[in-house]
mmCIF file of C-alpha atoms in Angstrom:
data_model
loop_
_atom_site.group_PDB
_atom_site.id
_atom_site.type_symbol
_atom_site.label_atom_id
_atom_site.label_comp_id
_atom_site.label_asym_id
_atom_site.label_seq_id
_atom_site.Cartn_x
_atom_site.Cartn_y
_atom_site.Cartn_z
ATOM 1 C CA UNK L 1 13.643 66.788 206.044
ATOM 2 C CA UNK L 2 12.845 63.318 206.798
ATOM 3 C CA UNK L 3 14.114 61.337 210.206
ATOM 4 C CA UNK L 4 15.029 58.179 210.325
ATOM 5 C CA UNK L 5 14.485 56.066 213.058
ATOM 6 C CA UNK L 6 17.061 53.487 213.805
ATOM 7 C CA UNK L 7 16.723 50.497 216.016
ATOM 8 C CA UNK L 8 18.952 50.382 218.550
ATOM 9 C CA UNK L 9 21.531 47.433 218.086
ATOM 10 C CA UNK L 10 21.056 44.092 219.382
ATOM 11 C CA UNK L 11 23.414 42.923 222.230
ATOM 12 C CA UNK L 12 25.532 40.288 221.027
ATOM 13 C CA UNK L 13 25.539 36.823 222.362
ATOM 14 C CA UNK L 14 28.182 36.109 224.832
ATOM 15 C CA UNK L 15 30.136 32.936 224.775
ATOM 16 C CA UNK L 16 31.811 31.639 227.219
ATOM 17 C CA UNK L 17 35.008 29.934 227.591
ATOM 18 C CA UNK L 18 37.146 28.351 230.593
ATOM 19 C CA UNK L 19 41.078 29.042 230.768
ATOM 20 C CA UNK L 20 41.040 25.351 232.719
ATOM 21 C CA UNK L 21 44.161 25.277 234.869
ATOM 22 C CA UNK L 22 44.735 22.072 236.519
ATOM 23 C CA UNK L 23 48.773 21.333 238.278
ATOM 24 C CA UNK L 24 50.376 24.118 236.091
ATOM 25 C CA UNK L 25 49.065 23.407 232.982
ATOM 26 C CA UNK L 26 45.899 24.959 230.721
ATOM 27 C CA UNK L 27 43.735 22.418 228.877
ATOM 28 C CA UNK L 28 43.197 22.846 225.355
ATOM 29 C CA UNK L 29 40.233 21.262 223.015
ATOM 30 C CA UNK L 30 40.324 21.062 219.450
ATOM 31 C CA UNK L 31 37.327 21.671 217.334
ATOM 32 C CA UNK L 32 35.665 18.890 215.579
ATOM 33 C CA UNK L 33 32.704 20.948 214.101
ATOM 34 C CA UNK L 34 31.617 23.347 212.397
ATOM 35 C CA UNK L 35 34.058 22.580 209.343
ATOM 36 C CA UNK L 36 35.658 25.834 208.830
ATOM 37 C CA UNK L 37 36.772 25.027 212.625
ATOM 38 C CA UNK L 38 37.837 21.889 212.573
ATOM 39 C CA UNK L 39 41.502 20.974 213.468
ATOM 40 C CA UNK L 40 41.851 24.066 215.441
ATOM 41 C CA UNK L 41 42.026 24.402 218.924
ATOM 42 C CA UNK L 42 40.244 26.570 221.733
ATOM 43 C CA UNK L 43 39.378 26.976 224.913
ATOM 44 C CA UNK L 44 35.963 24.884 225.913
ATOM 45 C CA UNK L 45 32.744 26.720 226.578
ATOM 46 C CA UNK L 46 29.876 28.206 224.639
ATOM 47 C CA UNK L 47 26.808 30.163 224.510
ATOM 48 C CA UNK L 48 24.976 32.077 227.413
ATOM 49 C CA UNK L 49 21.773 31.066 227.859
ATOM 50 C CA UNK L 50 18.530 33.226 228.918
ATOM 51 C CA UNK L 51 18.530 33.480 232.737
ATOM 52 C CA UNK L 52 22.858 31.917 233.445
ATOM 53 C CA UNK L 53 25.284 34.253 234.629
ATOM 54 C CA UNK L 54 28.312 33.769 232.398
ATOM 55 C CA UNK L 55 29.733 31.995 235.243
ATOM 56 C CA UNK L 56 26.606 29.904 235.180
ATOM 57 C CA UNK L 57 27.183 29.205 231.888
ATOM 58 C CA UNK L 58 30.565 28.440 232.113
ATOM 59 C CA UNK L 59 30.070 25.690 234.742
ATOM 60 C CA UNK L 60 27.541 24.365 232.805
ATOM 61 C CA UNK L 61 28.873 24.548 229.328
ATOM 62 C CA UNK L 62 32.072 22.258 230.405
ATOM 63 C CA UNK L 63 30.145 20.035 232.383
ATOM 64 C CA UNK L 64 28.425 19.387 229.213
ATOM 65 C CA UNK L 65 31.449 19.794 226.882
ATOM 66 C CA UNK L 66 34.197 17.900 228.493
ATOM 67 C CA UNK L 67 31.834 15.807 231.504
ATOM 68 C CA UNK L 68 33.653 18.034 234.808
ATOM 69 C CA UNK L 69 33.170 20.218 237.375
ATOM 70 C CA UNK L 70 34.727 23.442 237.592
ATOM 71 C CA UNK L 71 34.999 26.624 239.920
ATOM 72 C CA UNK L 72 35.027 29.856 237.861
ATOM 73 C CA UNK L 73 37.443 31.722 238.656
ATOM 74 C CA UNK L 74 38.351 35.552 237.702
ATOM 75 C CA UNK L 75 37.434 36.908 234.187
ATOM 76 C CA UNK L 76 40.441 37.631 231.680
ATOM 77 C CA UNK L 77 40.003 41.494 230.690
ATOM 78 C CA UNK L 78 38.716 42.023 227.012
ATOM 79 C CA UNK L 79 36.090 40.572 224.934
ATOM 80 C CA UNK L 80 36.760 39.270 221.219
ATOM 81 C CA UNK L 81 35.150 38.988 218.135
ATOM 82 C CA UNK L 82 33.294 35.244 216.367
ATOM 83 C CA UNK L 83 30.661 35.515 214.098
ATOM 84 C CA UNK L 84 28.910 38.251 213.280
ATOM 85 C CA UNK L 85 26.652 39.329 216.637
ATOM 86 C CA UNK L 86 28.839 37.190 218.642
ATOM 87 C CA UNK L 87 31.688 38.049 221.442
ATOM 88 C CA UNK L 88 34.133 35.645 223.410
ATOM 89 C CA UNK L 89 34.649 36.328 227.533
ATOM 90 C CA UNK L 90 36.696 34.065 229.003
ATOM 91 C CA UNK L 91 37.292 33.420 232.791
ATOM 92 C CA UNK L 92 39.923 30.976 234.519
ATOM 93 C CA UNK L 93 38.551 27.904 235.674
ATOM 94 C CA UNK L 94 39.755 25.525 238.536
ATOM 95 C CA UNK L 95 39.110 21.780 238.015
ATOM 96 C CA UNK L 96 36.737 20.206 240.394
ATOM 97 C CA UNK L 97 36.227 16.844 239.881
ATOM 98 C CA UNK L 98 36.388 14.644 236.655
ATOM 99 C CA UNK L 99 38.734 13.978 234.078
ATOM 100 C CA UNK L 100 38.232 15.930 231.021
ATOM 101 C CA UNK L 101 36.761 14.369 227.757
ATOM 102 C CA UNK L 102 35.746 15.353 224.419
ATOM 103 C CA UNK L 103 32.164 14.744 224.737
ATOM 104 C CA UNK L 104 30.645 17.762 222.509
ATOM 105 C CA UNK L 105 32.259 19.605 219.777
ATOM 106 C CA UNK L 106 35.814 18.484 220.767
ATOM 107 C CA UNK L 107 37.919 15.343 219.121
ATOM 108 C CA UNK L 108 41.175 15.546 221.240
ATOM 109 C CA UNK L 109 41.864 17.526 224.291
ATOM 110 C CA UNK L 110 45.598 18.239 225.631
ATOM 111 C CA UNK L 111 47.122 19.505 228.768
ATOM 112 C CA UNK L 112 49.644 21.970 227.539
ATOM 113 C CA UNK L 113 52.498 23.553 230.049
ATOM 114 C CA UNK L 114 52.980 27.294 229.621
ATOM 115 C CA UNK L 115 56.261 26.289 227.115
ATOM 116 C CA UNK L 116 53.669 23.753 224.841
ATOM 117 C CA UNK L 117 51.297 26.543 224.221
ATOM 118 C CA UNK L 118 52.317 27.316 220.887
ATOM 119 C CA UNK L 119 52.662 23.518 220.039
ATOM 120 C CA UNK L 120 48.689 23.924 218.673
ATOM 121 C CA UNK L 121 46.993 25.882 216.271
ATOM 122 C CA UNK L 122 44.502 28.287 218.592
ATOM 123 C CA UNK L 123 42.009 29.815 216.917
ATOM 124 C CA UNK L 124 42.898 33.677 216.754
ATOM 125 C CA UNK L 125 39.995 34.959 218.672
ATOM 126 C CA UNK L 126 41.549 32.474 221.981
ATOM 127 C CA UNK L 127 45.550 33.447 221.652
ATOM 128 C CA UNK L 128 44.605 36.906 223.658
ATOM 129 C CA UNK L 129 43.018 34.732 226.581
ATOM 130 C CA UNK L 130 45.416 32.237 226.104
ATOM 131 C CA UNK L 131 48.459 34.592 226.243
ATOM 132 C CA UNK L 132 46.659 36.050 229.290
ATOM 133 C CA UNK L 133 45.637 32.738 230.898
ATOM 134 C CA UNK L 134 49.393 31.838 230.314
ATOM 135 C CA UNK L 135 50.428 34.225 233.185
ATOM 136 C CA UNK L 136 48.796 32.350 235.793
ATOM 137 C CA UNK L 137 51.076 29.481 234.930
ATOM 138 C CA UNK L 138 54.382 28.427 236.572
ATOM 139 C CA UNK L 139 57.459 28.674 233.779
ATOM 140 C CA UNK L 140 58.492 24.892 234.676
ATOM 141 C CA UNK L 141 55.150 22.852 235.518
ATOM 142 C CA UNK L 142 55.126 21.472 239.145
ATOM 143 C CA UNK L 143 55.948 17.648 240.088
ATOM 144 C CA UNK L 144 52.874 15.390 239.054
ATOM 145 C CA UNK L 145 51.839 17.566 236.167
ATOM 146 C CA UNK L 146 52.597 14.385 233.486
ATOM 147 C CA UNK L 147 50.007 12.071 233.031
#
């Protein structure tokens, strides 16, 4: 009888993503690349790099993604599926300072109230964190929350 030895296997790479909440609404980016992407939205973020906490990352990622500061705040139970070898965790995220633009990856970002959420076309590894990240918003949005 013969054994095979099997490698154990590799972690996956975690992205990261930022449920941004900013005067009752979430902010929503929609992909400009890689093709099979485009015209869909998500929530902004990306990969972990070697030595970044995820909430490291995260602060980093959407300073370079959308040009702000944010405080991470609590992680939003479950991980999901992208490519193969890769998982999304997503935490909420508190804006800082800056005003949000679509610097990297992104053509058009939105504010969205908790009622506009299904007004875009998430990608369907984001609409569990986005129903989740939905919770922490108020049913009407507060005064101010038009731009």
């Amino acid at each position: 009888m013969t054994e095979r030895t099997s490698r154990p296997a590799a972690a996956p790479v975690i992205v990261v993503a930022g449920a941004l909440h900013d005067r009752g609404r979430l902010l929503a980016a929609r992909r400009s690349a890689p093709a099979e992407l485009a015209g869909r939205w998500e929530l902004p973020g990306g990969k972990l790099e070697p030595g970044e906490t995820p909430e490291e990352a995260l602060v980093r990622e959407l300073r370079e993604e959308l040009g702000v500061e944010v405080e991470p705040g609590e992680r939003i139970p479950g991980e999901w599926p992208l490519k193969p070898g890769y998982v999304l965790w997503v935490w909420t995220a508190r804006l800082l300072s800056g005003a949000p633009r679509p610097l990297e990856d992104h053509d058009e970002l939105r504010w969205l109230t908790r009622a506009e959420l299904d007004s875009v076309d998430w990608l369907d590894q984001d609409r569990p964190a986005v129903a989740e990240a939905a919770r922490g918003l108020p049913a009407e949005p507060g005064p101010g929350a038009r731009d």
